[in-house]
Each structure stands twice: as C-alpha cells, then as structure tokens.
Coordinates of C-alpha atoms in Angstrom, one line a residue:
Q1 CA -1.4 0.5 -20.6
V2 CA -0.7 1.1 -17.0
Q3 CA 0.2 -1.8 -15.0
L4 CA 1.1 -2.0 -11.2
V5 CA 2.7 -5.4 -10.5
Q6 CA 3.0 -6.4 -6.8
S7 CA 5.3 -8.8 -5.1
G8 CA 5.8 -10.0 -1.6
G9 CA 3.3 -11.1 0.9
G10 CA 2.2 -14.5 1.9
L11 CA 2.1 -16.2 5.3
V12 CA 3.9 -14.5 8.1
Q13 CA 4.1 -15.1 11.8
A14 CA 2.8 -12.5 14.2
G15 CA 5.6 -10.2 15.5
N16 CA 7.6 -10.5 12.2
S17 CA 7.9 -8.0 9.4
L18 CA 6.9 -8.0 5.7
R19 CA 7.9 -6.0 2.7
L20 CA 5.7 -5.5 -0.3
S21 CA 6.9 -4.0 -3.6
C22 CA 4.9 -2.6 -6.5
A23 CA 6.5 -1.8 -9.8
A24 CA 4.5 0.4 -12.2
S25 CA 4.8 0.4 -16.0
G26 CA 3.1 2.1 -18.8
R27 CA 3.8 5.6 -17.4
T28 CA 5.9 7.2 -14.9
F29 CA 4.4 8.3 -11.5
S30 CA 7.2 10.4 -10.4
G31 CA 5.6 13.3 -8.9
Y32 CA 2.2 11.6 -8.3
P33 CA 1.2 10.0 -5.0
M34 CA 1.6 6.2 -4.6
G35 CA 0.4 4.2 -1.8
W36 CA -1.1 1.1 -0.3
F37 CA -4.6 0.0 0.8
R38 CA -5.8 -3.2 2.2
Q39 CA -9.1 -5.1 2.5
A40 CA -9.8 -7.9 5.0
P41 CA -12.7 -10.4 4.6
G42 CA -16.1 -8.7 5.1
M43 CA -14.5 -5.4 5.7
E44 CA -14.3 -2.2 3.6
R45 CA -11.1 -1.3 1.9
E46 CA -8.7 0.5 4.3
F47 CA -6.1 3.1 3.6
V48 CA -2.6 2.0 4.7
A49 CA -0.1 4.5 3.6
A50 CA 0.8 7.1 0.8
V51 CA 3.9 8.9 -0.3
T52 CA 3.9 12.0 -2.2
G53 CA 6.7 14.2 -3.4
G54 CA 7.8 15.0 0.1
N55 CA 5.3 13.6 2.6
V56 CA 4.2 10.3 3.9
Y57 CA 0.9 9.4 5.3
Y58 CA -0.3 6.5 7.3
G59 CA -3.5 4.9 8.4
I60 CA -4.3 4.6 12.1
S61 CA -4.0 0.9 12.1
V62 CA -0.4 0.7 11.0
K63 CA 0.9 4.1 12.1
G64 CA 4.2 3.5 13.9
R65 CA 4.7 0.0 12.4
A66 CA 4.7 0.8 8.8
T67 CA 7.3 2.5 6.5
I68 CA 6.4 3.4 2.9
S69 CA 9.1 4.4 0.4
R70 CA 9.6 4.9 -3.3
D71 CA 12.3 4.6 -5.9
N72 CA 11.2 7.0 -8.8
A73 CA 14.0 5.7 -11.0
K74 CA 12.3 2.2 -10.7
N75 CA 8.8 3.5 -10.7
T76 CA 8.3 1.4 -7.7
V77 CA 6.7 1.8 -4.2
Y78 CA 7.4 -0.3 -1.1
L79 CA 5.6 -1.0 2.0
Q80 CA 7.3 -2.5 5.1
V81 CA 5.2 -3.4 8.1
K82 CA 6.9 -4.6 11.4
S83 CA 5.3 -6.1 14.5
L84 CA 2.6 -7.8 12.5
K85 CA -0.6 -8.8 14.1
P86 CA -3.3 -11.2 13.0
E87 CA -5.6 -8.3 12.4
D88 CA -3.0 -7.2 9.6
T89 CA -4.4 -10.2 7.6
A90 CA -5.8 -8.8 4.4
V91 CA -5.4 -8.5 0.7
Y92 CA -2.9 -5.6 0.2
Y93 CA -3.3 -3.4 -2.9
C94 CA -0.8 -0.9 -4.2
A95 CA -2.2 2.2 -5.9
A96 CA -1.0 5.1 -7.9
D97 CA -2.2 8.6 -8.6
L98 CA -3.8 8.9 -5.2
R99 CA -5.8 11.7 -4.0
K100 CA -7.2 12.7 -0.7
E101 CA -10.9 13.5 -0.6
V102 CA -13.4 14.3 2.1
R103 CA -14.3 10.6 2.5
G104 CA -10.7 9.4 2.5
W105 CA -8.0 8.4 0.1
S106 CA -8.7 7.0 -3.5
A107 CA -6.7 6.2 -6.5
N108 CA -6.9 6.1 -10.2
Y109 CA -4.7 2.9 -10.7
W110 CA -4.6 -0.3 -8.8
G111 CA -2.4 -3.4 -8.4
Q112 CA -3.7 -6.9 -8.5
G113 CA -3.6 -7.4 -4.9
T114 CA -1.6 -9.8 -2.8
Q115 CA -2.7 -11.9 0.2
V116 CA -1.0 -11.3 3.6
T117 CA -1.9 -13.8 6.3
V118 CA -0.5 -13.2 9.7
S119 CA -0.6 -16.3 12.0
S120 CA -0.7 -16.1 15.7

C-alpha cells in the first residue's frame, strides 16, 4: 500500500520560510514525478511544484520563492518556500506519479495534507 507521509508546516510569520517533507513508502517513485499542490479555503486546488528526473516546474504563485527537491534514496520530496505571504496560507499536499495534462497537473498518489498558515 502506497503512503505519502508529510511533515512540516504550521504557523509561520510573513517573510519567513518553511520547509515541507514528504516520505513515500510502499513503492519507489524514483524516475516518477513528485510534487506539491495546495488548496486554500474556498479555492480550487493549485499546482505548486513538481520535480521529474531532470526538470523542475513551479506554479506562478510561488515561482521565484519556492524550491522543490527530492532524495531518491529516501523516496522523499521536499518543498521550501521563502518570503512567505498571507496568501500562501493553505493546506499543502504532496503528490507522486504526477502527469501534466491539458487542464494542468494531476497525480495518482496523495499525501494527507498539512496546514500552513502565514500570519501578517
């Protein structure tokens, strides 16, 4: 059974940084895209970042402030976001086995979600 277990998040002051981690178990995702999404209250789920074998992709709202990385040996993906803003407040979800479709990014496996609240 595949599990994606997230850690990190919580309450952060605007201007600071956060780092989220997501450890996968049940199968290896080496060679498969992994990434992050987020969903703010009343909003649709939003693509944040993805990392494939050799490329990284970022959503418009975090581009220039976010860094996604992975450790294949640990089957883990990380997301660091700096210069946080109150509008970054959302539930952040890690995802594995992503694919880019016409309507945007989607994924086959999802983490449990972690709340990130940015205070002004």
